PDB file of C-alpha atoms in Angstrom:
ATOM      1  CA  MET E   1     -63.502  32.885   3.271  1.00  0.00           C
ATOM      2  CA  ALA E   2     -64.891  31.848  -0.609  1.00  0.00           C
ATOM      3  CA  LEU E   3     -62.523  30.194  -2.465  1.00  0.00           C
ATOM      4  CA  SER E   4     -61.743  32.958  -4.792  1.00  0.00           C
ATOM      5  CA  THR E   5     -58.929  33.759  -7.989  1.00  0.00           C
ATOM      6  CA  HIS E   6     -56.548  36.561  -6.595  1.00  0.00           C
ATOM      7  CA  THR E   7     -53.814  38.043  -8.658  1.00  0.00           C
ATOM      8  CA  THR E   8     -50.381  38.810  -7.262  1.00  0.00           C
ATOM      9  CA  PRO E   9     -48.214  41.807  -7.374  1.00  0.00           C
ATOM     10  CA  SER E  10     -46.104  40.037 -10.178  1.00  0.00           C
ATOM     11  CA  GLY E  11     -49.441  39.453 -12.020  1.00  0.00           C
ATOM     12  CA  PHE E  12     -50.002  35.958 -11.586  1.00  0.00           C
ATOM     13  CA  ASN E  13     -53.602  34.598 -11.431  1.00  0.00           C
ATOM     14  CA  LEU E  14     -53.695  32.480  -8.837  1.00  0.00           C
ATOM     15  CA  PRO E  15     -56.054  29.573  -9.241  1.00  0.00           C
ATOM     16  CA  SER E  16     -59.081  29.815  -6.665  1.00  0.00           C
ATOM     17  CA  ILE E  17     -57.708  26.690  -5.332  1.00  0.00           C
ATOM     18  CA  HIS E  18     -54.852  28.144  -3.235  1.00  0.00           C
ATOM     19  CA  SER E  19     -57.938  30.015  -1.383  1.00  0.00           C
ATOM     20  CA  PHE E  20     -58.984  26.683   0.141  1.00  0.00           C
ATOM     21  CA  PRO E  21     -56.747  25.634   3.437  1.00  0.00           C
ATOM     22  CA  PRO E  22     -56.088  22.231   2.894  1.00  0.00           C
ATOM     23  CA  PHE E  23     -54.375  22.878  -0.263  1.00  0.00           C
ATOM     24  CA  PHE E  24     -51.521  23.845   1.918  1.00  0.00           C
ATOM     25  CA  THR E  25     -51.271  20.024   3.629  1.00  0.00           C
ATOM     26  CA  GLU E  26     -50.749  17.248   2.816  1.00  0.00           C
ATOM     27  CA  GLN E  27     -54.010  14.720   2.724  1.00  0.00           C
ATOM     28  CA  PRO E  28     -54.240  11.969   4.146  1.00  0.00           C
ATOM     29  CA  ASN E  29     -56.515   9.855   1.778  1.00  0.00           C
ATOM     30  CA  PRO E  30     -53.621   9.152  -1.220  1.00  0.00           C
ATOM     31  CA  THR E  31     -56.163  10.042  -4.308  1.00  0.00           C
ATOM     32  CA  THR E  32     -56.698  13.528  -2.624  1.00  0.00           C
ATOM     33  CA  GLN E  33     -53.304  13.683  -2.439  1.00  0.00           C
ATOM     34  CA  THR E  34     -52.470  12.838  -5.832  1.00  0.00           C
ATOM     35  CA  THR E  35     -54.560  15.469  -7.502  1.00  0.00           C
ATOM     36  CA  VAL E  36     -53.405  17.799  -4.813  1.00  0.00           C
ATOM     37  CA  THR E  37     -50.029  17.412  -6.338  1.00  0.00           C
ATOM     38  CA  ASN E  38     -50.958  17.731  -9.344  1.00  0.00           C
ATOM     39  CA  GLN E  39     -52.361  21.045  -8.691  1.00  0.00           C
ATOM     40  CA  TRP E  40     -49.522  21.999  -6.836  1.00  0.00           C
ATOM     41  CA  ILE E  41     -47.424  20.965  -9.861  1.00  0.00           C
ATOM     42  CA  ARG E  42     -49.353  23.088 -12.693  1.00  0.00           C
ATOM     43  CA  LEU E  43     -49.172  26.172 -10.464  1.00  0.00           C
ATOM     44  CA  ILE E  44     -44.982  26.020 -10.312  1.00  0.00           C
ATOM     45  CA  THR E  45     -44.740  25.135 -13.643  1.00  0.00           C
ATOM     46  CA  THR E  46     -47.385  27.737 -14.753  1.00  0.00           C
ATOM     47  CA  TYR E  47     -45.910  30.148 -11.849  1.00  0.00           C
ATOM     48  CA  ALA E  48     -42.153  29.734 -12.989  1.00  0.00           C
ATOM     49  CA  ARG E  49     -43.190  30.915 -16.644  1.00  0.00           C
ATOM     50  CA  HIS E  50     -44.808  33.597 -16.120  1.00  0.00           C
ATOM     51  CA  ARG E  51     -41.990  34.782 -13.501  1.00  0.00           C
ATOM     52  CA  LYS E  52     -38.643  33.385 -15.871  1.00  0.00           C
ATOM     53  CA  LEU E  53     -37.911  31.281 -13.283  1.00  0.00           C
ATOM     54  CA  PHE E  54     -35.319  28.345 -13.300  1.00  0.00           C
ATOM     55  CA  ILE E  55     -34.916  26.808  -9.889  1.00  0.00           C
ATOM     56  CA  LEU E  56     -36.904  26.128  -6.659  1.00  0.00           C
ATOM     57  CA  ARG E  57     -35.247  25.456  -3.765  1.00  0.00           C
ATOM     58  CA  ILE E  58     -36.801  22.991  -0.696  1.00  0.00           C
ATOM     59  CA  GLU E  59     -36.019  26.657   1.244  1.00  0.00           C
ATOM     60  CA  ASP E  60     -37.970  28.953  -0.640  1.00  0.00           C
ATOM     61  CA  ALA E  61     -41.235  27.416   1.239  1.00  0.00           C
ATOM     62  CA  GLU E  62     -39.046  28.600   4.271  1.00  0.00           C
ATOM     63  CA  THR E  63     -38.284  32.287   3.750  1.00  0.00           C
ATOM     64  CA  PRO E  64     -40.221  34.907   3.943  1.00  0.00           C
ATOM     65  CA  GLY E  65     -39.534  37.371   0.414  1.00  0.00           C
ATOM     66  CA  SER E  66     -38.176  35.235  -2.271  1.00  0.00           C
ATOM     67  CA  GLU E  67     -38.829  34.504  -5.794  1.00  0.00           C
ATOM     68  CA  TRP E  68     -41.646  31.824  -5.096  1.00  0.00           C
ATOM     69  CA  ASP E  69     -43.660  33.238  -1.935  1.00  0.00           C
ATOM     70  CA  GLU E  70     -46.565  34.751  -3.772  1.00  0.00           C
ATOM     71  CA  ILE E  71     -47.248  30.909  -4.722  1.00  0.00           C
ATOM     72  CA  LEU E  72     -45.777  28.946  -1.475  1.00  0.00           C
ATOM     73  CA  ARG E  73     -47.528  31.342   1.218  1.00  0.00           C
ATOM     74  CA  ASN E  74     -51.356  32.592   1.348  1.00  0.00           C
ATOM     75  CA  GLU E  75     -51.226  35.507   4.119  1.00  0.00           C
ATOM     76  CA  ARG E  76     -55.012  35.950   3.398  1.00  0.00           C
ATOM     77  CA  ILE E  77     -55.114  32.490   5.287  1.00  0.00           C
ATOM     78  CA  ASN E  78     -52.454  32.690   7.291  1.00  0.00           C
ATOM     79  CA  ARG E  79     -50.888  29.429   5.035  1.00  0.00           C
ATOM     80  CA  ARG E  80     -47.761  28.453   3.391  1.00  0.00           C
ATOM     81  CA  LEU E  81     -46.334  25.456   2.399  1.00  0.00           C
ATOM     82  CA  LEU E  82     -44.277  23.428   4.559  1.00  0.00           C
ATOM     83  CA  PRO E  83     -40.586  21.990   3.626  1.00  0.00           C
ATOM     84  CA  THR E  84     -41.576  18.320   3.414  1.00  0.00           C
ATOM     85  CA  HIS E  85     -44.716  18.797   1.287  1.00  0.00           C
ATOM     86  CA  LEU E  86     -42.607  21.120  -1.023  1.00  0.00           C
ATOM     87  CA  SER E  87     -39.806  18.274  -1.071  1.00  0.00           C
ATOM     88  CA  ASN E  88     -42.708  15.911  -2.087  1.00  0.00           C
ATOM     89  CA  ILE E  89     -44.108  17.632  -4.373  1.00  0.00           C
ATOM     90  CA  ILE E  90     -40.525  18.232  -6.396  1.00  0.00           C
ATOM     91  CA  SER E  91     -40.019  14.612  -6.059  1.00  0.00           C
ATOM     92  CA  ALA E  92     -43.237  13.494  -8.150  1.00  0.00           C
ATOM     93  CA  MET E  93     -42.048  16.463 -10.804  1.00  0.00           C
ATOM     94  CA  SER E  94     -38.757  14.358 -10.581  1.00  0.00           C
ATOM     95  CA  ALA E  95     -41.270  10.926 -11.579  1.00  0.00           C
ATOM     96  CA  LYS E  96     -42.358  13.193 -14.233  1.00  0.00           C
ATOM     97  CA  ASN E  97     -39.209  14.743 -15.900  1.00  0.00           C
ATOM     98  CA  LEU E  98     -40.379  18.365 -14.565  1.00  0.00           C
ATOM     99  CA  VAL E  99     -37.411  18.856 -12.757  1.00  0.00           C
ATOM    100  CA  GLU E 100     -34.057  17.776 -12.564  1.00  0.00           C
ATOM    101  CA  TYR E 101     -31.425  17.808  -9.526  1.00  0.00           C
ATOM    102  CA  GLU E 102     -29.550  21.062  -9.750  1.00  0.00           C
ATOM    103  CA  PRO E 103     -26.754  20.234  -9.096  1.00  0.00           C
ATOM    104  CA  PRO E 104     -27.066  16.124  -9.081  1.00  0.00           C
ATOM    105  CA  LYS E 105     -26.788  14.108  -6.101  1.00  0.00           C
ATOM    106  CA  GLN E 106     -28.448  16.264  -3.549  1.00  0.00           C
ATOM    107  CA  THR E 107     -32.706  16.597  -3.631  1.00  0.00           C
ATOM    108  CA  ARG E 108     -33.069  20.070  -2.122  1.00  0.00           C
ATOM    109  CA  SER E 109     -32.376  22.145  -5.189  1.00  0.00           C
ATOM    110  CA  VAL E 110     -34.799  22.065  -8.356  1.00  0.00           C
ATOM    111  CA  LEU E 111     -34.174  22.562 -12.039  1.00  0.00           C
ATOM    112  CA  VAL E 112     -37.731  23.636 -13.162  1.00  0.00           C
ATOM    113  CA  TYR E 113     -39.102  22.610 -16.785  1.00  0.00           C
ATOM    114  CA  TRP E 114     -41.153  24.981 -17.351  1.00  0.00           C
ATOM    115  CA  ARG E 115     -40.609  24.603 -20.908  1.00  0.00           C
ATOM    116  CA  LEU E 116     -38.904  20.760 -21.525  1.00  0.00           C
ATOM    117  CA  PRO E 117     -35.357  20.917 -22.372  1.00  0.00           C
ATOM    118  CA  GLU E 118     -36.417  19.245 -26.351  1.00  0.00           C
ATOM    119  CA  GLU E 119     -38.571  22.881 -26.547  1.00  0.00           C
ATOM    120  CA  TRP E 120     -35.840  24.970 -25.200  1.00  0.00           C
ATOM    121  CA  ALA E 121     -33.323  23.085 -28.306  1.00  0.00           C
ATOM    122  CA  GLU E 122     -35.672  24.343 -30.631  1.00  0.00           C
ATOM    123  CA  VAL E 123     -36.001  27.853 -28.286  1.00  0.00           C
ATOM    124  CA  LEU E 124     -32.274  28.249 -29.032  1.00  0.00           C
ATOM    125  CA  HIS E 125     -31.898  27.066 -32.806  1.00  0.00           C
ATOM    126  CA  ASP E 126     -34.530  29.579 -33.989  1.00  0.00           C
ATOM    127  CA  TRP E 127     -32.915  32.213 -31.881  1.00  0.00           C
ATOM    128  CA  ALA E 128     -29.802  31.024 -33.467  1.00  0.00           C
ATOM    129  CA  VAL E 129     -31.655  31.534 -37.000  1.00  0.00           C
ATOM    130  CA  LYS E 130     -33.148  34.855 -36.361  1.00  0.00           C
ATOM    131  CA  THR E 131     -30.637  36.044 -35.416  1.00  0.00           C
ATOM    132  CA  GLY E 132     -28.096  35.634 -37.493  1.00  0.00           C
ATOM    133  CA  GLN E 133     -25.999  33.276 -35.427  1.00  0.00           C
ATOM    134  CA  LEU E 134     -25.129  29.901 -37.188  1.00  0.00           C
ATOM    135  CA  ASN E 135     -21.837  29.349 -38.001  1.00  0.00           C
ATOM    136  CA  SER E 136     -20.581  31.228 -35.491  1.00  0.00           C
ATOM    137  CA  ILE E 137     -18.657  30.496 -32.677  1.00  0.00           C
ATOM    138  CA  LEU E 138     -20.687  31.564 -29.587  1.00  0.00           C
ATOM    139  CA  THR E 139     -20.103  31.297 -25.837  1.00  0.00           C
ATOM    140  CA  PHE E 140     -22.175  29.896 -23.208  1.00  0.00           C
ATOM    141  CA  TYR E 141     -22.136  34.113 -21.455  1.00  0.00           C
ATOM    142  CA  ASP E 142     -23.140  35.259 -25.242  1.00  0.00           C
ATOM    143  CA  ILE E 143     -26.380  32.822 -25.132  1.00  0.00           C
ATOM    144  CA  THR E 144     -27.000  33.423 -21.516  1.00  0.00           C
ATOM    145  CA  ASP E 145     -26.483  36.786 -21.313  1.00  0.00           C
ATOM    146  CA  PRO E 146     -27.388  38.886 -24.553  1.00  0.00           C
ATOM    147  CA  GLN E 147     -27.024  42.438 -25.776  1.00  0.00           C
ATOM    148  CA  ILE E 148     -31.153  42.071 -26.586  1.00  0.00           C
ATOM    149  CA  GLU E 149     -32.904  40.154 -24.189  1.00  0.00           C
ATOM    150  CA  SER E 150     -34.294  36.846 -25.486  1.00  0.00           C
ATOM    151  CA  ALA E 151     -35.799  33.835 -24.268  1.00  0.00           C
ATOM    152  CA  LEU E 152     -33.018  32.358 -23.334  1.00  0.00           C
ATOM    153  CA  THR E 153     -31.668  35.404 -21.282  1.00  0.00           C
ATOM    154  CA  ASN E 154     -30.135  33.992 -17.740  1.00  0.00           C
ATOM    155  CA  ILE E 155     -31.084  30.481 -18.367  1.00  0.00           C
ATOM    156  CA  PRO E 156     -28.827  28.209 -16.126  1.00  0.00           C
ATOM    157  CA  VAL E 157     -25.869  26.433 -18.281  1.00  0.00           C
ATOM    158  CA  PRO E 158     -27.228  22.759 -16.888  1.00  0.00           C
ATOM    159  CA  LEU E 159     -30.053  23.569 -19.325  1.00  0.00           C
ATOM    160  CA  LEU E 160     -28.481  25.346 -22.500  1.00  0.00           C
ATOM    161  CA  ARG E 161     -26.391  22.331 -21.937  1.00  0.00           C
ATOM    162  CA  ARG E 162     -29.249  19.651 -22.202  1.00  0.00           C
ATOM    163  CA  ALA E 163     -30.788  22.062 -25.388  1.00  0.00           C
ATOM    164  CA  ILE E 164     -27.183  22.133 -27.153  1.00  0.00           C
ATOM    165  CA  ALA E 165     -26.864  18.271 -26.661  1.00  0.00           C
ATOM    166  CA  ILE E 166     -30.145  17.449 -27.698  1.00  0.00           C
ATOM    167  CA  LEU E 167     -30.035  19.941 -30.780  1.00  0.00           C
ATOM    168  CA  GLY E 168     -26.586  18.021 -30.694  1.00  0.00           C
ATOM    169  CA  LYS E 169     -27.792  14.412 -31.855  1.00  0.00           C
ATOM    170  CA  THR E 170     -29.217  16.015 -34.989  1.00  0.00           C
ATOM    171  CA  GLY E 171     -26.353  17.854 -35.977  1.00  0.00           C
ATOM    172  CA  ARG E 172     -27.850  21.009 -35.546  1.00  0.00           C
ATOM    173  CA  SER E 173     -25.057  22.281 -32.615  1.00  0.00           C
ATOM    174  CA  GLN E 174     -21.573  21.560 -32.213  1.00  0.00           C
ATOM    175  CA  ILE E 175     -19.566  21.880 -28.705  1.00  0.00           C
ATOM    176  CA  ILE E 176     -16.223  24.028 -29.836  1.00  0.00           C
ATOM    177  CA  ALA E 177     -13.344  23.761 -27.522  1.00  0.00           C
ATOM    178  CA  ILE E 178     -12.571  28.031 -27.149  1.00  0.00           C
ATOM    179  CA  PRO E 179      -9.793  29.465 -25.164  1.00  0.00           C
ATOM    180  CA  GLY E 180     -11.043  29.922 -21.285  1.00  0.00           C
ATOM    181  CA  GLY E 181     -13.637  27.731 -21.770  1.00  0.00           C
ATOM    182  CA  GLU E 182     -16.228  26.086 -24.605  1.00  0.00           C
ATOM    183  CA  GLY E 183     -18.354  27.542 -27.062  1.00  0.00           C
ATOM    184  CA  VAL E 184     -20.535  26.198 -29.692  1.00  0.00           C
ATOM    185  CA  ARG E 185     -21.699  26.612 -33.066  1.00  0.00           C
ATOM    186  CA  PHE E 186     -24.848  26.383 -34.422  1.00  0.00           C
ATOM    187  CA  LEU E 187     -26.105  24.782 -38.013  1.00  0.00           C
ATOM    188  CA  ALA E 188     -28.569  25.128 -40.517  1.00  0.00           C
ATOM    189  CA  ARG E 189     -30.884  22.161 -40.321  1.00  0.00           C
ATOM    190  CA  SER E 190     -30.124  19.405 -42.276  1.00  0.00           C
ATOM    191  CA  LYS E 191     -32.994  18.360 -45.381  1.00  0.00           C
TER     192      LYS E 191
END
């Protein structure tokens, strides 16, 4: 089979390397493995952005039909990424601050940063400005599950907290205690 791009059922365009069988196995040559790992990192982050996926688990490499199946398997060449290989890729992503283990203190599940927390902070503040939410107190649920879908829909709370903390350092947000938990107030940019 010649190397070729392929469009998945979700509309994601897989790069031609995805049809190269050695792409799915760890390479003995460290330089080659670094190249393969970097290609996997790019593939994982672009696919996560395409599908708005935030959580990647080692089990996704073992589970047919997972949200990640379109990239972790290639049935056309009878290949799949093994959990140990995925674990090593995730470790490399962690070293580059492109994922964070979530929950902390384990190594089987990560929060994928297809946008860095600093970028999410800007998306969050821009959303608050555009939707007229400045100086209003919102629950995290108001942000992650808005009445009108937004770029923040389904953002995991740990990532939302990081973005709020980044805005807090620049005086553009503050955490507010509310009955039943916490809320956030967004403030105008300081001049």
